[in-house]
PDB file of C-alpha atoms in Angstrom:
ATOM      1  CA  UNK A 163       0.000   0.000   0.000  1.00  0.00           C
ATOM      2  CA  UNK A 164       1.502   3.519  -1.240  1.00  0.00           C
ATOM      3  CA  UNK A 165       1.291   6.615   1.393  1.00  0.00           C
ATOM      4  CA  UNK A 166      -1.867   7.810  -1.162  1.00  0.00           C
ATOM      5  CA  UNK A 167      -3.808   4.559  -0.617  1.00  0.00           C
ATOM      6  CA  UNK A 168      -3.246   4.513   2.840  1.00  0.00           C
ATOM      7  CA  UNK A 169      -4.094   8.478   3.245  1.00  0.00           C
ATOM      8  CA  UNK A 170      -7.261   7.750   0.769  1.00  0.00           C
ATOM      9  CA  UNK A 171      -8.323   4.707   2.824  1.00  0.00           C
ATOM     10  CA  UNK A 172      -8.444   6.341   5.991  1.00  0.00           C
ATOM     11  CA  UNK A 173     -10.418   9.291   4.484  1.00  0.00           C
ATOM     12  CA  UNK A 174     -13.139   7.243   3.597  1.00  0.00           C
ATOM     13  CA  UNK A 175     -13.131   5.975   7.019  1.00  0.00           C
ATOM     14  CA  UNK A 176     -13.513   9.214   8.205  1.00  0.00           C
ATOM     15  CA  UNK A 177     -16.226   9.835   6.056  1.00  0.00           C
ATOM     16  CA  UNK A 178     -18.181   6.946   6.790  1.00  0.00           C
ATOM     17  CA  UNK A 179     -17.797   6.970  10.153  1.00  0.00           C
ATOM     18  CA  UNK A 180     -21.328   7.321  11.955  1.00  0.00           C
ATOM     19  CA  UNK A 181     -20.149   7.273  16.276  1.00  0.00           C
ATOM     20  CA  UNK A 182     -19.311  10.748  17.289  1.00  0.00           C
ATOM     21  CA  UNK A 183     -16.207   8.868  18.847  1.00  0.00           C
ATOM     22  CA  UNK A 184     -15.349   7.019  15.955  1.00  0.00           C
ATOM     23  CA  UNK A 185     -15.759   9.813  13.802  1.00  0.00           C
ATOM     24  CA  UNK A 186     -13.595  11.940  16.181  1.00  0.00           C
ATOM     25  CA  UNK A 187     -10.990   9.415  15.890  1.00  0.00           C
ATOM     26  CA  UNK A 188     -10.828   8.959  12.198  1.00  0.00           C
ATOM     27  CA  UNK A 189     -10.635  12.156  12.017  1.00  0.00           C
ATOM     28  CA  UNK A 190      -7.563  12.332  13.471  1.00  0.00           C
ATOM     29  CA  UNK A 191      -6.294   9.655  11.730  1.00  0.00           C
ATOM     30  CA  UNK A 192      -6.657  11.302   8.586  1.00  0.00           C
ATOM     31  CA  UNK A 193      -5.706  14.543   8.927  1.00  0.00           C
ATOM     32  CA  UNK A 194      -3.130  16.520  10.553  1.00  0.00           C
ATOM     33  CA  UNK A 195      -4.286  18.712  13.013  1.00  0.00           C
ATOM     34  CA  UNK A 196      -4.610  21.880  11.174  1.00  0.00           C
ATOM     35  CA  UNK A 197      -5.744  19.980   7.952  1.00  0.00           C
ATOM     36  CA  UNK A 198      -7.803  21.375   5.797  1.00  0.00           C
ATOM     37  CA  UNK A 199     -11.514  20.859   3.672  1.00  0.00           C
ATOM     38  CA  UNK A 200     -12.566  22.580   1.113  1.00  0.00           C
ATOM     39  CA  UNK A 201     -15.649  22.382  -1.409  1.00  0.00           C
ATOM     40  CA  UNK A 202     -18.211  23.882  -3.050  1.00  0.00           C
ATOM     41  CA  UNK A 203     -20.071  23.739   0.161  1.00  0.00           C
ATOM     42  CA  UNK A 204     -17.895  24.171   2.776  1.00  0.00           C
ATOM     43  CA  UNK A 205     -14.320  25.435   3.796  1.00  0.00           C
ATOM     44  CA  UNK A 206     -13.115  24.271   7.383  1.00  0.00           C
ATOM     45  CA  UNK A 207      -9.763  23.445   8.865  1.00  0.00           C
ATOM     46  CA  UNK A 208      -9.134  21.803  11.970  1.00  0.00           C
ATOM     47  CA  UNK A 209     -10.496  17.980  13.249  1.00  0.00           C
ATOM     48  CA  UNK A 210     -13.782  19.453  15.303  1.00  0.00           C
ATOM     49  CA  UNK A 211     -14.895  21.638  11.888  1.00  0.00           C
ATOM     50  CA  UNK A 212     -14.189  18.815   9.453  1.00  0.00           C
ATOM     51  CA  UNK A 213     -15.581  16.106  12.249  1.00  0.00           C
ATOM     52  CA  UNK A 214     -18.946  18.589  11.740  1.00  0.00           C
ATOM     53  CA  UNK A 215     -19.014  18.892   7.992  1.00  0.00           C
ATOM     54  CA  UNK A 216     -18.507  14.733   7.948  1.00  0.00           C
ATOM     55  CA  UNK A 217     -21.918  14.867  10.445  1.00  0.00           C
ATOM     56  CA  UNK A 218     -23.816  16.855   8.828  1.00  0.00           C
ATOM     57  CA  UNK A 219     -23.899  14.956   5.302  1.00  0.00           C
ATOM     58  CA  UNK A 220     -24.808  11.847   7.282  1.00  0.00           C
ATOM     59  CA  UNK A 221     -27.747  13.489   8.979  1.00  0.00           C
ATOM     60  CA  UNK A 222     -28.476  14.607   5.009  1.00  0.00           C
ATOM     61  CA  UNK A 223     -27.895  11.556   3.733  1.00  0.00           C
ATOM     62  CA  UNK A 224     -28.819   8.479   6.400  1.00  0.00           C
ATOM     63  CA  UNK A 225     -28.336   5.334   5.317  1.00  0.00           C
ATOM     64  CA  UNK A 226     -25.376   6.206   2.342  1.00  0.00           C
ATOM     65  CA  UNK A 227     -21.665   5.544   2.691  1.00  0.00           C
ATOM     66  CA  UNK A 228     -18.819   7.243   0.791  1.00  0.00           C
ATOM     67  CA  UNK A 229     -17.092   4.538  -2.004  1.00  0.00           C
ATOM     68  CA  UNK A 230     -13.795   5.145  -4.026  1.00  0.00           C
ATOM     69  CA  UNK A 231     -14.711   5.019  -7.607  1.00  0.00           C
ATOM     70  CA  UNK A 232     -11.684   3.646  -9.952  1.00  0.00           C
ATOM     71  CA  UNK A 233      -7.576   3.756  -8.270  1.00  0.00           C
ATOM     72  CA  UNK A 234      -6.358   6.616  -6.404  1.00  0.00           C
ATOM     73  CA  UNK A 235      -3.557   8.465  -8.758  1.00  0.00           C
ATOM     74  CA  UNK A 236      -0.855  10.190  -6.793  1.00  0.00           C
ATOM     75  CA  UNK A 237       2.520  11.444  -6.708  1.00  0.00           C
ATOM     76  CA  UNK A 238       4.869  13.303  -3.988  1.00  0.00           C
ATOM     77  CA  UNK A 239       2.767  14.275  -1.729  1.00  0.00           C
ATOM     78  CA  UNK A 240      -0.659  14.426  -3.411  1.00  0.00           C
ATOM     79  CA  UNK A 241      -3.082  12.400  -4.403  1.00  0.00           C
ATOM     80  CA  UNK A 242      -6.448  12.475  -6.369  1.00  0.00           C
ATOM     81  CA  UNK A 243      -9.684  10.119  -6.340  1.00  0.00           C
ATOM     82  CA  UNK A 244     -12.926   9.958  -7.395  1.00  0.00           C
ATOM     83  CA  UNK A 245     -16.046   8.770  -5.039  1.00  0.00           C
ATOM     84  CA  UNK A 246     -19.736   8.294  -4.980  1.00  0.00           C
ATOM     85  CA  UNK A 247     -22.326   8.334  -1.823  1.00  0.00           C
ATOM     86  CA  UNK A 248     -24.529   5.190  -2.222  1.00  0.00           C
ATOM     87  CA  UNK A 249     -27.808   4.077  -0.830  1.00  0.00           C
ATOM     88  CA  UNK A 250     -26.965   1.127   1.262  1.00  0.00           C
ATOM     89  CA  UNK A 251     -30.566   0.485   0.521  1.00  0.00           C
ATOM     90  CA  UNK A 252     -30.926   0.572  -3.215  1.00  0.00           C
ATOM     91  CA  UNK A 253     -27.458   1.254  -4.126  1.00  0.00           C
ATOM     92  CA  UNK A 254     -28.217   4.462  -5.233  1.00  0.00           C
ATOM     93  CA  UNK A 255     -25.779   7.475  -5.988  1.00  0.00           C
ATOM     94  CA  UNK A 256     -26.950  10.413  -6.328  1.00  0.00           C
ATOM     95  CA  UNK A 257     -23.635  12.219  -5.019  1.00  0.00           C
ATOM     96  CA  UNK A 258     -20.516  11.927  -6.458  1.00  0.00           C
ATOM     97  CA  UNK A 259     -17.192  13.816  -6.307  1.00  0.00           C
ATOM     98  CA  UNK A 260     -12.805  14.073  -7.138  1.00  0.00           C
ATOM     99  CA  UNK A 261     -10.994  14.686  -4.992  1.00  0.00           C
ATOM    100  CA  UNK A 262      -7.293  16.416  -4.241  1.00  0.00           C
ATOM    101  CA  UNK A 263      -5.432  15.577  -1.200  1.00  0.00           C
ATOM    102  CA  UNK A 264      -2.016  17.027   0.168  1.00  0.00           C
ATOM    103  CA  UNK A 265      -0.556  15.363   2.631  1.00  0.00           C
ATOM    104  CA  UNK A 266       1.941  15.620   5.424  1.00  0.00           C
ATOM    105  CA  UNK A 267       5.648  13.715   5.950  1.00  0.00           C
ATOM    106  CA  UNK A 268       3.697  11.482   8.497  1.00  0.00           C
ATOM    107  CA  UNK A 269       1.359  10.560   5.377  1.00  0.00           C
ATOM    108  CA  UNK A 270      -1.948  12.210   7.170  1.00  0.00           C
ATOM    109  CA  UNK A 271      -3.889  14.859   4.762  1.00  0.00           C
ATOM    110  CA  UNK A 272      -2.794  18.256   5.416  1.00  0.00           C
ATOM    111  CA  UNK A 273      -6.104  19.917   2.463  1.00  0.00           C
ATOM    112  CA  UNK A 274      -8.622  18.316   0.503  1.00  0.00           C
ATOM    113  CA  UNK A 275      -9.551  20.090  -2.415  1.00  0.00           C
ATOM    114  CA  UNK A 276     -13.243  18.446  -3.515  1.00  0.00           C
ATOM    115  CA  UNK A 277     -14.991  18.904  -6.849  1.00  0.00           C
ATOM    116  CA  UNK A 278     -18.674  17.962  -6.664  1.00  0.00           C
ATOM    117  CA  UNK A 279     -19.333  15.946 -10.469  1.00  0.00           C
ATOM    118  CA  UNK A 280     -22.894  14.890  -9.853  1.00  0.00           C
ATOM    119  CA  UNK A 281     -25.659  16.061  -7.430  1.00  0.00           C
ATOM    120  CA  UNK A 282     -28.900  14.890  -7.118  1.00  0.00           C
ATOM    121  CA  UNK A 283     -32.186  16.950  -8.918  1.00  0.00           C
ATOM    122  CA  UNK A 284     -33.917  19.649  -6.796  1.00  0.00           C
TER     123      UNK A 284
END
């Protein structure tokens, strides 16, 4: 596993992390402590702030969990991926995303940069 699969595979634990405490934790797994998130819909640094934006898509979105969608490309220090959020229902995705990652020497992510590909109708 390459520092950008590791970094990729704990950010999708964050993200699909549901426990306050295990959310909290993953968290800090995956990012540094001043790490950064930014997207169309938000722009937050720090673990409590990106802990908050991870909680509030769940409460929009109960019952969906964040999936890598084809291999994480990466080089140095950054890394790029593409994901959907899927109905663990129906399998469903009306969500789905690329995303940049920088990370630090200790291989957490230091800023996401997210693009937001598909959204779902009003």
């Amino acid at each position: 596993m390459t520092i950008h699969t590791a970094a990729v595979a704990r950010y999708f634990e964050a993200w699909n992390a549901t426990d306050v405490d295990a959310l909290a934790k993953a968290v800090a797994a995956a990012w540094s402590e001043e790490g950064s998130y930014t997207d169309p819909m938000a722009d937050v640094r720090g673990h409590e702030q990106i802990a908050a934006v991870i909680g509030a898509v769940h409460e929009q979105f109960p019952g969906f969990e964040f999936r890598q969608t084809g291999e994480v490309d990466g080089n140095h220090h950054i890394a790029r991926f593409s994901w959907e959020l899927v109905s663990t229902a129906d399998g469903s995705a009306p969500v789905a995303g690329s995303d940049v990652v920088t990370l630090a020497e200790d291989g957490r992510i230091t800023s996401v940069l997210g693009f937001l590909d598909r959204l779902p109708e009003a």
